[in-house]
Short mmCIF file of C-alpha atoms in Angstrom, two decimals:
data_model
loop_
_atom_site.label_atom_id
_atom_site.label_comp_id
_atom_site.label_asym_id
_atom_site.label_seq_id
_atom_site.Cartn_x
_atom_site.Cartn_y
_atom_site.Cartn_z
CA UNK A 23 278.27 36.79 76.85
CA UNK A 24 275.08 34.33 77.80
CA UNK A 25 277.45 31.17 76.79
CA UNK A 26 280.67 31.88 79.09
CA UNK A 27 278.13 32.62 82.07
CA UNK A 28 276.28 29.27 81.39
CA UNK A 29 279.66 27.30 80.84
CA UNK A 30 280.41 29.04 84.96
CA UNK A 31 277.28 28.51 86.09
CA UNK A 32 277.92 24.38 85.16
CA UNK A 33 281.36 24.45 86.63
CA UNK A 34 280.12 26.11 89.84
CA UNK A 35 277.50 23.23 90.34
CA UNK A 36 280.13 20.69 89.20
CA UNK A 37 282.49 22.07 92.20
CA UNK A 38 279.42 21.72 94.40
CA UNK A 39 278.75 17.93 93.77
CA UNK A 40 282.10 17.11 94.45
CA UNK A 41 282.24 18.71 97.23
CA UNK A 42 279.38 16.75 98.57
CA UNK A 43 280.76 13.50 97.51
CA UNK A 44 283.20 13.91 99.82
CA UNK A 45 283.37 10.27 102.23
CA UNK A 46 280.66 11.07 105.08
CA UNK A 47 280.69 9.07 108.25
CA UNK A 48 278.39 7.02 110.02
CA UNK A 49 278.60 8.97 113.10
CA UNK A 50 277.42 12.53 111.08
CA UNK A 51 274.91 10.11 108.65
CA UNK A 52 273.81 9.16 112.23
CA UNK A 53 273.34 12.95 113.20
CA UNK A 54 271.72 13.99 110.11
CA UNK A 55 269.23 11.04 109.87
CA UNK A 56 268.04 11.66 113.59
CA UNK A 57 267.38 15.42 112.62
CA UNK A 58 265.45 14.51 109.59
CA UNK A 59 263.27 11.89 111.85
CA UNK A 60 262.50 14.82 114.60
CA UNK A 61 261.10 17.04 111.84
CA UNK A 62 259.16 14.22 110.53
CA UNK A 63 257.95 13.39 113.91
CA UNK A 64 259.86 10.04 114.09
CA UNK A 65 262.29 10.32 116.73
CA UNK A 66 261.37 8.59 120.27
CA UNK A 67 263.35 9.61 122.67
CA UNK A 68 264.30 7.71 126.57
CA UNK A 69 262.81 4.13 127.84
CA UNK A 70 258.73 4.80 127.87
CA UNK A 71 258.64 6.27 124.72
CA UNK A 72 261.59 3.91 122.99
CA UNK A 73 259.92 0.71 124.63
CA UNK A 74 256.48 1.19 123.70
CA UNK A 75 257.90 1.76 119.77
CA UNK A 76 259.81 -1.27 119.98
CA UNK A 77 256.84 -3.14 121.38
CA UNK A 78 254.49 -2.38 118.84
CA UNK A 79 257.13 -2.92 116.43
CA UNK A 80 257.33 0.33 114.17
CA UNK A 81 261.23 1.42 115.12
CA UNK A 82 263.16 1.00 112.35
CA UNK A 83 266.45 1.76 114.03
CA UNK A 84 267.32 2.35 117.90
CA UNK A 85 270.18 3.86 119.04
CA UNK A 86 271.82 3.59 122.62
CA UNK A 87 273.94 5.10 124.59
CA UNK A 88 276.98 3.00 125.51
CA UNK A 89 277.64 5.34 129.16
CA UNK A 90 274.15 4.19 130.33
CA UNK A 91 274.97 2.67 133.86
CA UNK A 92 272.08 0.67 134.27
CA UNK A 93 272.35 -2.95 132.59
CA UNK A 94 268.65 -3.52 132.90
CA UNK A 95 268.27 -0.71 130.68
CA UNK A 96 270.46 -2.07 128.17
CA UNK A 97 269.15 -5.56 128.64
CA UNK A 98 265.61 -4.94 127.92
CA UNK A 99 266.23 -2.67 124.80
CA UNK A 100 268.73 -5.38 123.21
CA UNK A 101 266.24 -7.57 123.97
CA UNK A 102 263.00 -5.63 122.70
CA UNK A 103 265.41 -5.07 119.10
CA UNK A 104 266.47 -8.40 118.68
CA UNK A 105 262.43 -9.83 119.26
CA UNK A 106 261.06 -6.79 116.38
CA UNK A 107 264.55 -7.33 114.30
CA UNK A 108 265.54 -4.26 114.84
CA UNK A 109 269.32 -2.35 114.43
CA UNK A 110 271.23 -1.13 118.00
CA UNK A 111 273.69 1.64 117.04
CA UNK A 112 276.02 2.45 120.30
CA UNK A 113 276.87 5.91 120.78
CA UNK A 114 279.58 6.90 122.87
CA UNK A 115 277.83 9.34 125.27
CA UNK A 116 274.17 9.71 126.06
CA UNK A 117 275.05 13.52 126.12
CA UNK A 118 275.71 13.27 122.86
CA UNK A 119 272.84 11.50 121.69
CA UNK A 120 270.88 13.68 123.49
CA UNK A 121 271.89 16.79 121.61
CA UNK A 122 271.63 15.03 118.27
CA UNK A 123 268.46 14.05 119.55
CA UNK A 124 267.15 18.13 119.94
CA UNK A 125 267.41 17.54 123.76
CA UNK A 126 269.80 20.65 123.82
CA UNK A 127 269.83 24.34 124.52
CA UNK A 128 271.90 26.62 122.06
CA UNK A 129 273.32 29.56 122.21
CA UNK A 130 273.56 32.07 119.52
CA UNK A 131 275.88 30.44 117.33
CA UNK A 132 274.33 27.32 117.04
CA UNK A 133 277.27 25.63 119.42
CA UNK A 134 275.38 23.19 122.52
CA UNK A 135 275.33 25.08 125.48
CA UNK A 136 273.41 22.59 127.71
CA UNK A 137 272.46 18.94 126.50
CA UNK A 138 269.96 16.35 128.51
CA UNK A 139 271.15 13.22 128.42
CA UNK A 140 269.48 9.62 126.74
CA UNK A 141 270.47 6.41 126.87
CA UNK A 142 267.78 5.34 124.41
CA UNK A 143 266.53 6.56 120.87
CA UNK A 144 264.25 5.09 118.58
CA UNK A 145 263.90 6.05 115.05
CA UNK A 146 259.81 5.23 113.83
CA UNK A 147 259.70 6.99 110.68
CA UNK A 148 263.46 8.34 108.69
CA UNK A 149 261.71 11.25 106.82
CA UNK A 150 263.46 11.79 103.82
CA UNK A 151 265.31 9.64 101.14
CA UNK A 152 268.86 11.63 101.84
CA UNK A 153 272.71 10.43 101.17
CA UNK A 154 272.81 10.47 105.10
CA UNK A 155 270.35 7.71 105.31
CA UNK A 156 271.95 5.78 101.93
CA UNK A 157 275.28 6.06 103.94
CA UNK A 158 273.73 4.84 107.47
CA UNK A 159 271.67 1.93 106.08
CA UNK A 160 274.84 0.62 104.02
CA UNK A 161 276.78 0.81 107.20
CA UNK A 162 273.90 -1.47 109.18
CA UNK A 163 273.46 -3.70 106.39
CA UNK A 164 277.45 -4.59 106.18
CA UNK A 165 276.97 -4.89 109.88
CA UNK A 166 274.27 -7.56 109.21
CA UNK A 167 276.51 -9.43 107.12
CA UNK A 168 279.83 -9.77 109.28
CA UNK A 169 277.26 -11.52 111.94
#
């Protein structure tokens, strides 16, 4: 009786690893990572906060909103990430980025009811060693190689 429940219990985590294998893309590696960085306490979020990260050089990846109107804005963060050597993901929306970002009201199922939008994101410290991160990281570094 003890075998045929171990030999389910091994298929049922087999099942689950494969499910999890399952291709994940940059865009949710991108969500997951900047949720792991705001419960670690490395997520900067907006210009002030994103600029003075870059400046003193601990961002380790910056992401920015490609609807930002203002090409100053973009100007000086390209600028301040190509001086510290630093990755610039675009994001479509900065509504977007601002919900990923925790800059959101829910309601009760969980779905965005109101989101603050940022142009600007800076990612100090990533938290923990996850697949999203493995996935996000492989993604920048093929990046780095094309240019």
């Amino acid at each position: 009786m003890s075998d045929t429940e171990e030999v389910a219990d091994v298929e049922a985590v087999e099942e689950e690893v494969v499910e999890e294998e399952v291709e994940m893309s940059v865009l949710d590696a991108l969500k997951e990572v900047l949720k792991k960085a705001l419960i670690h306490d490395g997520l900067k979020k907006g210009l002030h906060e994103c600029a003075k990260a870059l400046d003193r050089r601990s961002a380790r990846l910056c992401c920015l909103a490609k609807d930002c109107e203002n090409e100053e804005y973009k100007k000086l963060i390209r600028a301040l990430c190509a001086e510290g050597e630093v990755s610039v993901i675009m994001v479509d929306a900065g509504k977007d980025l601002g919900a990923w970002c925790g800059l959101a009201k829910l309601d009760e199922e969980g779905n965005v009811k109101k989101a603050v939008r940022t142009s600007c994101a800076v990612i100090t410290d990533f938290g923990e060693e996850t697949r999203a991160l493995t996935v996000l990281l492989d993604y920048l570094q093929k990046q780095a190689d094309e240019e």
